[in-house]
mmCIF file of C-alpha atoms in Angstrom:
data_model
loop_
_atom_site.group_PDB
_atom_site.id
_atom_site.type_symbol
_atom_site.label_atom_id
_atom_site.label_comp_id
_atom_site.label_asym_id
_atom_site.label_seq_id
_atom_site.Cartn_x
_atom_site.Cartn_y
_atom_site.Cartn_z
ATOM 1 C CA UNK A 280 83.348 129.010 -62.933
ATOM 2 C CA UNK A 281 81.199 125.887 -62.601
ATOM 3 C CA UNK A 282 77.454 126.631 -62.535
ATOM 4 C CA UNK A 283 75.230 124.150 -60.678
ATOM 5 C CA UNK A 284 71.432 124.136 -60.391
ATOM 6 C CA UNK A 285 69.824 121.873 -57.783
ATOM 7 C CA UNK A 286 66.264 120.784 -58.608
ATOM 8 C CA UNK A 287 63.393 119.230 -56.659
ATOM 9 C CA UNK A 288 59.603 119.273 -57.024
ATOM 10 C CA UNK A 289 58.668 122.555 -55.329
ATOM 11 C CA UNK A 290 61.983 124.318 -54.547
ATOM 12 C CA UNK A 291 60.970 124.826 -50.918
ATOM 13 C CA UNK A 292 62.675 121.870 -49.158
ATOM 14 C CA UNK A 293 65.344 119.682 -50.744
ATOM 15 C CA UNK A 294 66.765 121.796 -53.579
ATOM 16 C CA UNK A 295 67.147 124.977 -51.501
ATOM 17 C CA UNK A 296 68.672 122.861 -48.728
ATOM 18 C CA UNK A 297 71.136 121.496 -51.299
ATOM 19 C CA UNK A 298 71.833 125.005 -52.630
ATOM 20 C CA UNK A 299 72.753 126.400 -49.225
ATOM 21 C CA UNK A 300 74.516 123.276 -47.932
ATOM 22 C CA UNK A 301 76.668 123.269 -51.078
ATOM 23 C CA UNK A 302 77.419 126.976 -50.656
ATOM 24 C CA UNK A 303 78.576 126.324 -47.072
ATOM 25 C CA UNK A 304 80.726 123.354 -48.115
ATOM 26 C CA UNK A 305 82.253 125.394 -50.955
ATOM 27 C CA UNK A 306 82.991 128.325 -48.622
ATOM 28 C CA UNK A 307 84.582 126.018 -46.054
ATOM 29 C CA UNK A 308 86.726 124.455 -48.802
ATOM 30 C CA UNK A 309 87.735 127.917 -50.035
ATOM 31 C CA UNK A 310 86.226 127.380 -53.483
ATOM 32 C CA UNK A 311 83.032 129.454 -53.270
ATOM 33 C CA UNK A 312 84.272 131.891 -55.930
ATOM 34 C CA UNK A 313 84.699 128.990 -58.368
ATOM 35 C CA UNK A 314 81.044 127.969 -58.141
ATOM 36 C CA UNK A 315 77.699 129.543 -59.002
ATOM 37 C CA UNK A 316 75.005 127.615 -57.124
ATOM 38 C CA UNK A 317 71.217 128.018 -57.254
ATOM 39 C CA UNK A 318 68.071 125.891 -57.052
ATOM 40 C CA UNK A 319 64.725 125.538 -58.820
ATOM 41 C CA UNK A 320 61.530 123.471 -59.006
ATOM 42 C CA UNK A 321 60.046 121.202 -61.637
ATOM 43 C CA UNK A 322 56.518 122.315 -60.710
ATOM 44 C CA UNK A 323 54.883 125.717 -60.522
ATOM 45 C CA UNK A 324 52.814 125.218 -57.369
ATOM 46 C CA UNK A 325 55.252 126.880 -54.943
ATOM 47 C CA UNK A 326 56.652 129.634 -57.204
ATOM 48 C CA UNK A 327 57.444 132.754 -55.175
ATOM 49 C CA UNK A 328 57.134 131.002 -51.821
ATOM 50 C CA UNK A 329 59.946 131.047 -49.297
ATOM 51 C CA UNK A 330 61.726 127.941 -48.055
ATOM 52 C CA UNK A 331 59.482 125.674 -45.965
ATOM 53 C CA UNK A 332 59.888 126.609 -42.250
ATOM 54 C CA UNK A 333 61.088 123.160 -41.048
ATOM 55 C CA UNK A 334 63.785 123.236 -43.764
ATOM 56 C CA UNK A 335 64.780 126.743 -42.648
ATOM 57 C CA UNK A 336 65.050 125.492 -39.052
ATOM 58 C CA UNK A 337 67.159 122.479 -40.067
ATOM 59 C CA UNK A 338 69.550 124.660 -42.046
ATOM 60 C CA UNK A 339 69.755 127.104 -39.124
ATOM 61 C CA UNK A 340 70.670 124.212 -36.782
ATOM 62 C CA UNK A 341 73.798 123.879 -38.921
ATOM 63 C CA UNK A 342 74.522 127.611 -39.019
ATOM 64 C CA UNK A 343 73.128 128.100 -42.537
ATOM 65 C CA UNK A 344 70.797 130.915 -43.575
ATOM 66 C CA UNK A 345 68.586 130.766 -46.648
ATOM 67 C CA UNK A 346 67.033 134.166 -46.081
ATOM 68 C CA UNK A 347 65.538 135.719 -49.193
ATOM 69 C CA UNK A 348 65.305 132.472 -51.173
ATOM 70 C CA UNK A 349 62.083 132.200 -53.179
ATOM 71 C CA UNK A 350 60.943 129.205 -55.189
ATOM 72 C CA UNK A 351 61.287 129.416 -58.938
ATOM 73 C CA UNK A 352 60.656 126.964 -61.753
ATOM 74 C CA UNK A 353 63.362 125.579 -64.010
ATOM 75 C CA UNK A 354 63.101 126.528 -67.684
ATOM 76 C CA UNK A 355 64.780 125.561 -70.956
ATOM 77 C CA UNK A 356 67.212 128.509 -70.771
ATOM 78 C CA UNK A 357 68.629 127.075 -67.536
ATOM 79 C CA UNK A 358 70.149 124.221 -69.545
ATOM 80 C CA UNK A 359 72.122 126.773 -71.554
ATOM 81 C CA UNK A 360 73.327 128.650 -68.467
ATOM 82 C CA UNK A 361 74.117 125.847 -66.006
ATOM 83 C CA UNK A 362 76.885 123.276 -66.432
ATOM 84 C CA UNK A 363 75.142 120.770 -64.173
ATOM 85 C CA UNK A 364 71.498 120.247 -63.245
ATOM 86 C CA UNK A 365 71.351 118.061 -60.135
ATOM 87 C CA UNK A 366 67.985 116.506 -59.242
ATOM 88 C CA UNK A 367 66.987 114.973 -55.933
ATOM 89 C CA UNK A 368 65.139 111.895 -57.229
ATOM 90 C CA UNK A 369 63.884 109.964 -60.238
ATOM 91 C CA UNK A 370 60.507 111.734 -60.032
ATOM 92 C CA UNK A 371 62.254 115.095 -60.645
ATOM 93 C CA UNK A 372 64.074 113.563 -63.591
ATOM 94 C CA UNK A 373 60.804 112.359 -65.121
ATOM 95 C CA UNK A 374 59.341 115.862 -64.697
ATOM 96 C CA UNK A 375 62.293 117.338 -66.628
ATOM 97 C CA UNK A 376 61.959 115.038 -69.656
ATOM 98 C CA UNK A 377 60.242 117.679 -71.821
ATOM 99 C CA UNK A 378 63.168 120.073 -71.310
ATOM 100 C CA UNK A 379 65.868 117.476 -71.972
ATOM 101 C CA UNK A 380 66.736 118.045 -75.597
ATOM 102 C CA UNK A 381 70.146 117.871 -77.237
ATOM 103 C CA UNK A 382 73.085 118.363 -74.881
ATOM 104 C CA UNK A 383 70.784 119.040 -71.911
ATOM 105 C CA UNK A 384 70.662 115.310 -71.113
ATOM 106 C CA UNK A 385 74.412 115.288 -70.473
ATOM 107 C CA UNK A 386 74.072 117.985 -67.802
ATOM 108 C CA UNK A 387 71.617 116.111 -65.572
ATOM 109 C CA UNK A 388 72.716 114.155 -62.504
ATOM 110 C CA UNK A 389 71.097 112.870 -59.321
ATOM 111 C CA UNK A 390 72.663 114.271 -56.161
ATOM 112 C CA UNK A 391 73.361 110.833 -54.731
ATOM 113 C CA UNK A 392 75.322 109.946 -57.876
ATOM 114 C CA UNK A 393 78.133 111.672 -55.978
ATOM 115 C CA UNK A 394 77.668 109.958 -52.603
ATOM 116 C CA UNK A 395 80.879 108.208 -51.728
ATOM 117 C CA UNK A 396 82.775 109.814 -54.622
ATOM 118 C CA UNK A 397 86.452 109.315 -53.842
ATOM 119 C CA UNK A 398 88.159 111.005 -56.787
ATOM 120 C CA UNK A 399 87.573 113.833 -59.260
ATOM 121 C CA UNK A 400 85.383 112.739 -62.155
ATOM 122 C CA UNK A 401 84.501 109.455 -60.441
ATOM 123 C CA UNK A 402 80.699 109.146 -60.498
ATOM 124 C CA UNK A 403 78.137 107.286 -62.556
ATOM 125 C CA UNK A 404 75.406 109.492 -64.019
ATOM 126 C CA UNK A 405 71.832 108.801 -62.849
ATOM 127 C CA UNK A 406 72.835 105.718 -60.857
ATOM 128 C CA UNK A 407 72.471 107.128 -57.325
ATOM 129 C CA UNK A 408 69.559 106.750 -54.972
ATOM 130 C CA UNK A 409 66.874 109.292 -54.178
ATOM 131 C CA UNK A 410 67.067 112.039 -51.551
ATOM 132 C CA UNK A 411 64.113 111.355 -49.259
ATOM 133 C CA UNK A 412 61.375 113.993 -49.324
ATOM 134 C CA UNK A 413 60.875 115.527 -45.857
ATOM 135 C CA UNK A 414 57.600 117.093 -47.010
ATOM 136 C CA UNK A 415 56.135 113.595 -46.610
ATOM 137 C CA UNK A 416 58.171 112.007 -43.799
ATOM 138 C CA UNK A 417 58.960 115.121 -41.713
ATOM 139 C CA UNK A 418 62.530 114.060 -40.884
ATOM 140 C CA UNK A 419 64.453 117.110 -42.072
ATOM 141 C CA UNK A 420 67.647 116.051 -40.298
ATOM 142 C CA UNK A 421 67.678 112.777 -42.270
ATOM 143 C CA UNK A 422 67.249 114.706 -45.511
ATOM 144 C CA UNK A 423 69.946 117.184 -44.465
ATOM 145 C CA UNK A 424 72.390 114.306 -43.885
ATOM 146 C CA UNK A 425 71.588 112.749 -47.281
ATOM 147 C CA UNK A 426 72.038 116.082 -49.068
ATOM 148 C CA UNK A 427 75.263 116.829 -47.205
ATOM 149 C CA UNK A 428 76.731 113.450 -48.254
ATOM 150 C CA UNK A 429 75.817 114.142 -51.874
ATOM 151 C CA UNK A 430 77.225 117.683 -51.792
ATOM 152 C CA UNK A 431 80.492 116.569 -50.210
ATOM 153 C CA UNK A 432 80.819 113.945 -52.926
ATOM 154 C CA UNK A 433 80.031 116.546 -55.593
ATOM 155 C CA UNK A 434 82.854 118.790 -54.335
ATOM 156 C CA UNK A 435 85.190 115.782 -54.591
ATOM 157 C CA UNK A 436 83.853 114.932 -58.068
ATOM 158 C CA UNK A 437 84.607 118.498 -59.165
ATOM 159 C CA UNK A 438 88.179 118.129 -57.916
ATOM 160 C CA UNK A 439 87.777 120.830 -55.288
#
């Protein structure tokens, strides 16, 4: 089983969107049982809060529920448990630096590293662009589309 943790700043918009979009893509591809998918934050400011209502509405527009999801913060033990830690942008990566010791560095990717991935194992680590933050621009459908492209590429990268 491949274990993937999606990470953004607060774990109320982009990373939970990625978590549930990836779960839907995996279910549609018939590989949900082969993946363990969750999400977390780099900051502590939203811990315990539910997914931001506009993100919930955007997911629902695509038939995806994120009911029960609560924000949590990433910790050092996550790097032992997860095979991949997938951040949304360079800012998230900078916020993780203190936790990136030893082999942890090799587990970190940006979601858009996988955009346009055409074959299993074909992606360049930390070379992709940033997923735009809808907290600031308000365009949750744009962010959904960016995340979906990255998640579809990730499924391809994983050979699923």
